[in-house]
mmCIF file of C-alpha atoms and ligand atoms in Angstrom:
data_model
loop_
_atom_site.group_PDB
_atom_site.id
_atom_site.type_symbol
_atom_site.label_atom_id
_atom_site.label_comp_id
_atom_site.label_asym_id
_atom_site.label_seq_id
_atom_site.Cartn_x
_atom_site.Cartn_y
_atom_site.Cartn_z
ATOM 1 C CA UNK A 5 38.094 164.268 -0.426
ATOM 2 C CA UNK A 6 37.762 164.487 2.669
ATOM 3 C CA UNK A 7 34.287 162.506 2.358
ATOM 4 C CA UNK A 8 36.284 159.471 1.501
ATOM 5 C CA UNK A 9 38.854 160.052 3.957
ATOM 6 C CA UNK A 10 36.308 159.814 6.775
ATOM 7 C CA UNK A 11 34.601 156.545 5.143
ATOM 8 C CA UNK A 12 38.002 155.152 6.725
ATOM 9 C CA UNK A 13 37.014 156.688 9.636
ATOM 10 C CA UNK A 14 40.421 159.285 9.116
ATOM 11 C CA UNK A 15 39.507 162.641 10.494
ATOM 12 C CA UNK A 16 42.118 164.929 8.152
ATOM 13 C CA UNK A 17 42.196 168.451 9.122
ATOM 14 C CA UNK A 18 42.085 171.747 6.006
ATOM 15 C CA UNK A 19 45.439 171.588 5.662
ATOM 16 C CA UNK A 20 46.022 167.949 5.382
ATOM 17 C CA UNK A 21 43.143 168.190 3.037
ATOM 18 C CA UNK A 22 45.178 170.297 0.623
ATOM 19 C CA UNK A 23 48.397 168.818 1.161
ATOM 20 C CA UNK A 24 46.788 165.527 -0.305
ATOM 21 C CA UNK A 25 45.171 167.601 -3.503
ATOM 22 C CA UNK A 26 48.831 168.948 -4.023
ATOM 23 C CA UNK A 27 50.399 165.686 -3.988
ATOM 24 C CA UNK A 28 48.182 164.459 -6.457
ATOM 25 C CA UNK A 29 48.589 166.830 -8.774
ATOM 26 C CA UNK A 30 52.569 166.691 -8.558
ATOM 27 C CA UNK A 31 51.784 162.987 -8.606
ATOM 28 C CA UNK A 32 49.677 162.949 -11.916
ATOM 29 C CA UNK A 33 52.242 165.960 -13.523
ATOM 30 C CA UNK A 34 55.367 163.931 -12.986
ATOM 31 C CA UNK A 35 53.563 160.260 -13.685
ATOM 32 C CA UNK A 36 53.984 160.228 -17.617
ATOM 33 C CA UNK A 37 57.538 161.268 -17.373
ATOM 34 C CA UNK A 38 58.738 159.685 -14.638
ATOM 35 C CA UNK A 39 56.959 156.206 -14.218
ATOM 36 C CA UNK A 40 55.882 156.567 -10.418
ATOM 37 C CA UNK A 41 52.952 154.494 -10.451
ATOM 38 C CA UNK A 42 50.067 152.727 -12.646
ATOM 39 C CA UNK A 43 47.382 153.762 -10.523
ATOM 40 C CA UNK A 44 46.149 157.477 -11.984
ATOM 41 C CA UNK A 45 42.127 157.756 -11.372
ATOM 42 C CA UNK A 46 42.087 160.105 -8.730
ATOM 43 C CA UNK A 47 39.778 158.403 -5.848
ATOM 44 C CA UNK A 48 42.062 155.307 -6.750
ATOM 45 C CA UNK A 49 45.123 157.006 -5.970
ATOM 46 C CA UNK A 50 43.444 158.206 -2.696
ATOM 47 C CA UNK A 51 42.370 154.722 -1.505
ATOM 48 C CA UNK A 52 45.054 152.546 -2.614
ATOM 49 C CA UNK A 53 48.132 155.145 -1.890
ATOM 50 C CA UNK A 54 46.755 157.456 0.357
ATOM 51 C CA UNK A 55 44.508 155.681 2.625
ATOM 52 C CA UNK A 56 46.631 152.673 2.280
ATOM 53 C CA UNK A 57 49.569 154.500 3.723
ATOM 54 C CA UNK A 58 47.751 155.883 6.697
ATOM 55 C CA UNK A 59 45.549 152.883 7.887
ATOM 56 C CA UNK A 60 48.062 151.862 10.494
ATOM 57 C CA UNK A 61 49.145 155.537 11.285
ATOM 58 C CA UNK A 62 48.980 154.908 14.868
ATOM 59 C CA UNK A 63 51.406 152.609 14.897
ATOM 60 C CA UNK A 64 53.951 155.621 14.313
ATOM 61 C CA UNK A 65 55.498 157.257 16.993
ATOM 62 C CA UNK A 66 57.062 160.203 16.909
ATOM 63 C CA UNK A 67 60.863 159.903 16.176
ATOM 64 C CA UNK A 68 63.392 159.327 13.367
ATOM 65 C CA UNK A 69 61.392 157.304 10.603
ATOM 66 C CA UNK A 70 63.324 155.763 7.600
ATOM 67 C CA UNK A 71 61.235 154.614 4.449
ATOM 68 C CA UNK A 72 62.961 152.237 2.306
ATOM 69 C CA UNK A 73 62.034 152.126 -1.616
ATOM 70 C CA UNK A 74 59.881 155.195 -1.708
ATOM 71 C CA UNK A 75 58.770 154.991 -4.891
ATOM 72 C CA UNK A 76 56.310 157.655 -4.839
ATOM 73 C CA UNK A 77 56.334 158.443 -1.548
ATOM 74 C CA UNK A 78 54.525 155.745 0.408
ATOM 75 C CA UNK A 79 53.855 155.105 2.971
ATOM 76 C CA UNK A 80 55.654 157.785 4.433
ATOM 77 C CA UNK A 81 55.140 160.753 3.427
ATOM 78 C CA UNK A 82 51.057 160.382 3.743
ATOM 79 C CA UNK A 83 52.248 159.510 7.226
ATOM 80 C CA UNK A 84 54.369 162.352 7.379
ATOM 81 C CA UNK A 85 51.287 164.683 6.365
ATOM 82 C CA UNK A 86 49.277 163.512 9.331
ATOM 83 C CA UNK A 87 52.546 163.569 11.567
ATOM 84 C CA UNK A 88 54.369 166.492 10.846
ATOM 85 C CA UNK A 89 56.503 165.488 13.929
ATOM 86 C CA UNK A 90 57.876 162.705 12.421
ATOM 87 C CA UNK A 91 61.542 163.315 11.187
ATOM 88 C CA UNK A 92 61.700 161.858 7.620
ATOM 89 C CA UNK A 93 64.247 160.042 5.453
ATOM 90 C CA UNK A 94 63.072 159.040 2.137
ATOM 91 C CA UNK A 95 65.442 156.403 0.730
ATOM 92 C CA UNK A 96 65.049 155.271 -3.263
ATOM 93 C CA UNK A 97 67.446 153.637 -5.739
ATOM 94 C CA UNK A 98 65.787 155.220 -8.330
ATOM 95 C CA UNK A 99 67.415 158.671 -9.092
ATOM 96 C CA UNK A 100 64.100 159.840 -10.993
ATOM 97 C CA UNK A 101 62.051 158.946 -8.533
ATOM 98 C CA UNK A 102 63.649 160.678 -6.045
ATOM 99 C CA UNK A 103 63.963 163.869 -7.906
ATOM 100 C CA UNK A 104 60.233 163.245 -7.592
ATOM 101 C CA UNK A 105 59.860 163.142 -4.278
ATOM 102 C CA UNK A 106 62.121 166.249 -3.657
ATOM 103 C CA UNK A 107 59.469 168.048 -5.639
ATOM 104 C CA UNK A 108 56.894 166.779 -3.546
ATOM 105 C CA UNK A 109 58.639 167.906 0.176
ATOM 106 C CA UNK A 110 59.364 171.484 -1.526
ATOM 107 C CA UNK A 111 55.881 171.619 -3.304
ATOM 108 C CA UNK A 112 54.348 170.212 -0.264
ATOM 109 C CA UNK A 113 56.364 172.354 1.981
ATOM 110 C CA UNK A 114 57.490 169.310 4.421
ATOM 111 C CA UNK A 115 60.488 170.105 7.064
ATOM 112 C CA UNK A 116 62.538 167.745 8.295
ATOM 113 C CA UNK A 117 62.631 165.163 5.165
ATOM 114 C CA UNK A 118 66.039 164.213 3.834
ATOM 115 C CA UNK A 119 65.800 162.594 0.353
ATOM 116 C CA UNK A 120 68.684 159.818 0.121
ATOM 117 C CA UNK A 121 68.985 158.194 -3.967
ATOM 118 C CA UNK A 122 71.186 154.811 -2.703
ATOM 119 C CA UNK A 123 70.154 151.096 -2.081
ATOM 120 C CA UNK A 124 69.494 149.892 1.461
ATOM 121 C CA UNK A 125 72.321 147.358 1.861
ATOM 122 C CA UNK A 126 74.977 150.296 0.862
ATOM 123 C CA UNK A 127 73.047 152.717 3.059
ATOM 124 C CA UNK A 128 72.681 150.614 5.775
ATOM 125 C CA UNK A 129 76.553 149.850 6.394
ATOM 126 C CA UNK A 130 76.982 153.683 7.023
ATOM 127 C CA UNK A 131 78.058 154.729 10.335
ATOM 128 C CA UNK A 132 75.850 157.733 10.148
ATOM 129 C CA UNK A 133 72.512 155.763 8.984
ATOM 130 C CA UNK A 134 73.349 152.770 11.058
ATOM 131 C CA UNK A 135 70.978 152.202 13.875
ATOM 132 C CA UNK A 136 69.935 155.526 14.053
ATOM 133 C CA UNK A 137 65.863 155.520 13.418
ATOM 134 C CA UNK A 138 63.627 154.652 15.968
ATOM 135 C CA UNK A 139 61.227 153.172 13.210
ATOM 136 C CA UNK A 140 61.526 152.014 9.901
ATOM 137 C CA UNK A 141 59.132 151.516 6.790
ATOM 138 C CA UNK A 142 58.700 149.437 3.657
ATOM 139 C CA UNK A 143 55.646 148.822 1.559
ATOM 140 C CA UNK A 144 55.683 146.686 -1.863
ATOM 141 C CA UNK A 145 59.357 146.598 -1.973
ATOM 142 C CA UNK A 146 60.669 143.278 -1.318
ATOM 143 C CA UNK A 147 59.541 139.835 0.155
ATOM 144 C CA UNK A 148 59.513 139.682 3.823
ATOM 145 C CA UNK A 149 62.617 137.861 4.811
ATOM 146 C CA UNK A 150 64.980 140.010 2.111
ATOM 147 C CA UNK A 151 63.180 143.600 3.451
ATOM 148 C CA UNK A 152 64.178 142.519 6.939
ATOM 149 C CA UNK A 153 67.785 142.547 5.641
ATOM 150 C CA UNK A 154 67.588 145.517 4.342
ATOM 151 C CA UNK A 155 65.196 147.368 6.467
ATOM 152 C CA UNK A 156 66.475 146.123 10.314
ATOM 153 C CA UNK A 157 70.420 147.219 10.059
ATOM 154 C CA UNK A 158 69.201 150.856 10.520
ATOM 155 C CA UNK A 159 66.621 150.693 13.273
ATOM 156 C CA UNK A 160 67.658 151.234 16.594
ATOM 157 C CA UNK A 161 67.468 148.934 19.301
ATOM 158 C CA UNK A 162 63.979 149.434 20.861
ATOM 159 C CA UNK A 163 62.980 150.894 17.819
ATOM 160 C CA UNK A 164 60.734 148.799 15.063
ATOM 161 C CA UNK A 165 60.153 147.773 11.718
ATOM 162 C CA UNK A 166 56.325 148.226 10.567
ATOM 163 C CA UNK A 167 55.882 146.411 6.574
ATOM 164 C CA UNK A 168 52.890 147.163 4.682
ATOM 165 C CA UNK A 169 51.958 143.998 3.047
ATOM 166 C CA UNK A 170 48.799 142.303 1.294
ATOM 167 C CA UNK A 171 48.355 138.478 2.909
ATOM 168 C CA UNK A 172 51.311 138.504 5.114
ATOM 169 C CA UNK A 173 50.780 134.778 6.746
ATOM 170 C CA UNK A 174 52.914 133.073 4.379
ATOM 171 C CA UNK A 175 55.725 135.470 4.610
ATOM 172 C CA UNK A 176 55.965 135.897 8.494
ATOM 173 C CA UNK A 177 56.070 132.176 8.790
ATOM 174 C CA UNK A 178 59.153 131.960 5.921
ATOM 175 C CA UNK A 179 60.461 135.075 7.644
ATOM 176 C CA UNK A 180 60.931 133.520 10.971
ATOM 177 C CA UNK A 181 64.131 132.934 10.591
ATOM 178 C CA UNK A 182 65.517 136.384 9.683
ATOM 179 C CA UNK A 183 63.295 137.901 12.062
ATOM 180 C CA UNK A 184 65.626 136.371 14.603
ATOM 181 C CA UNK A 185 69.533 136.399 13.229
ATOM 182 C CA UNK A 186 68.659 140.336 12.610
ATOM 183 C CA UNK A 187 67.867 141.130 16.127
ATOM 184 C CA UNK A 188 64.358 141.196 15.809
ATOM 185 C CA UNK A 189 60.809 139.915 17.593
ATOM 186 C CA UNK A 190 57.838 139.759 15.870
ATOM 187 C CA UNK A 191 55.415 142.478 17.865
ATOM 188 C CA UNK A 192 51.998 142.226 15.906
ATOM 189 C CA UNK A 193 50.408 141.359 12.835
ATOM 190 C CA UNK A 194 47.652 143.510 12.025
ATOM 191 C CA UNK A 195 44.963 142.712 9.431
ATOM 192 C CA UNK A 196 42.445 144.740 7.680
ATOM 193 C CA UNK A 197 40.866 144.777 4.806
ATOM 194 C CA UNK A 198 40.801 148.230 2.312
ATOM 195 C CA UNK A 199 37.514 147.639 0.667
ATOM 196 C CA UNK A 200 37.792 143.850 -0.667
ATOM 197 C CA UNK A 201 41.853 144.296 -0.473
ATOM 198 C CA UNK A 202 43.625 141.988 2.253
ATOM 199 C CA UNK A 203 45.872 144.078 4.146
ATOM 200 C CA UNK A 204 48.416 143.995 6.964
ATOM 201 C CA UNK A 205 50.855 145.336 9.291
ATOM 202 C CA UNK A 206 53.856 143.061 10.193
ATOM 203 C CA UNK A 207 55.574 145.399 13.194
ATOM 204 C CA UNK A 208 58.982 143.903 14.371
ATOM 205 C CA UNK A 209 60.598 144.878 17.051
ATOM 206 C CA UNK A 210 64.491 145.228 17.602
ATOM 207 C CA UNK A 211 65.411 143.841 20.542
ATOM 208 C CA UNK A 212 69.305 143.158 20.004
ATOM 209 C CA UNK A 213 71.915 145.222 18.068
ATOM 210 C CA UNK A 214 72.451 143.473 14.098
ATOM 211 C CA UNK A 215 75.724 141.967 13.218
ATOM 212 C CA UNK A 216 77.341 143.950 10.750
ATOM 213 C CA UNK A 217 77.938 141.916 8.389
ATOM 214 C CA UNK A 218 74.115 142.194 7.574
ATOM 215 C CA UNK A 219 73.326 143.250 4.907
ATOM 216 C CA UNK A 220 75.622 140.844 2.889
ATOM 217 C CA UNK A 221 75.003 142.940 -0.550
ATOM 218 C CA UNK A 222 75.646 141.699 -3.655
ATOM 219 C CA UNK A 223 72.401 140.669 -4.129
ATOM 220 C CA UNK A 224 72.581 138.032 -1.586
ATOM 221 C CA UNK A 225 69.762 139.324 0.171
ATOM 222 C CA UNK A 226 66.929 138.359 -2.610
ATOM 223 C CA UNK A 227 68.844 134.989 -4.387
ATOM 224 C CA UNK A 228 69.230 133.483 -0.364
ATOM 225 C CA UNK A 229 67.326 135.019 1.798
ATOM 226 C CA UNK A 230 67.744 134.455 5.612
HETATM 227 N N1 LIG B 318 56.707 151.871 -1.385
HETATM 228 C C1 LIG B 318 56.474 152.738 -2.903
HETATM 229 C C2 LIG B 318 55.069 151.943 -3.153
HETATM 230 O O1 LIG B 318 54.806 151.441 -2.102
HETATM 231 O O2 LIG B 318 54.087 152.453 -3.733
HETATM 232 C C3 LIG B 318 57.274 151.820 -3.786
HETATM 233 C C4 LIG B 318 57.311 149.900 -4.083
HETATM 234 S S1 LIG B 318 57.835 150.150 -5.813
HETATM 235 C C5 LIG B 318 57.048 148.770 -6.007
HETATM 236 C C6 LIG B 318 59.366 149.384 -5.112
HETATM 237 C C7 LIG B 318 60.626 150.526 -5.066
HETATM 238 O O3 LIG B 318 61.900 149.990 -3.879
HETATM 239 C C8 LIG B 318 61.629 150.969 -6.536
HETATM 240 O O4 LIG B 318 60.797 152.624 -6.475
HETATM 241 C C9 LIG B 318 62.479 150.816 -6.418
HETATM 242 O O5 LIG B 318 63.580 151.466 -6.993
HETATM 243 C C10 LIG B 318 62.836 150.399 -4.698
HETATM 244 N N2 LIG B 318 63.959 149.766 -4.274
HETATM 245 C C11 LIG B 318 63.863 148.247 -4.289
HETATM 246 N N3 LIG B 318 64.898 147.782 -4.034
HETATM 247 C C12 LIG B 318 65.773 148.716 -2.928
HETATM 248 C C13 LIG B 318 67.039 148.782 -2.169
HETATM 249 N N4 LIG B 318 67.676 147.292 -2.397
HETATM 250 N N5 LIG B 318 67.026 150.013 -1.653
HETATM 251 C C14 LIG B 318 66.217 150.953 -2.412
HETATM 252 N N6 LIG B 318 65.527 151.242 -2.939
HETATM 253 C C15 LIG B 318 64.936 149.921 -3.232
#
């Protein structure tokens, strides 16, 4: 599958290629029991999960990264395979998916990875996690205005939140207030295509500390977004 990465302009080492192969095998092995992804055909998994996760890898610096709503580990595990110096925390609400994530971390022998089974609204209130990360990532978890309330509290002032979206235009406009209220500043919306699919990376820089009242909890982030 090295050729497929090259087709998208991504160079990988033999070791990284082996890690992606192993990741694919574990994903298929666990998928029937754990319902991790609807995409199972090998080339599709590579394109829609692995390559989609790493097309923006240059936006990620070495440091502490938290991935919110990791599910099957996307985008953070592919990013970790490409940049192994990253200190990674995977946050996922579903216990079974956390079991899967732990198996991937163990089997791929990934160092400095912590898996947390919990909801962002709760974990973001913990002193040891609040404003402790250089970067936060999320893909396919919620609309941007809701997602910002889950994610921005984790990010240190000076750090950034990177959201993986499809067509982001409307969501970015809708999230203008949330970005401001939570202490962010829109840094960049990088739009690109993955074959025919529109993709976007929305990068929000944290410029001010987030007020302790966020995230509000009790589902307010979704029901009544900022
Ligand atoms: N990020 C993965 C991807 O792109 O394939 C998974 C996407 S899946 C559609 C959304 C995941 O986010 C689910 O596994 C769900 O359990 C998790 N999730 C949703 N809301 C969450 C929250 N508030 N805190 C933690 N995890 C959450």
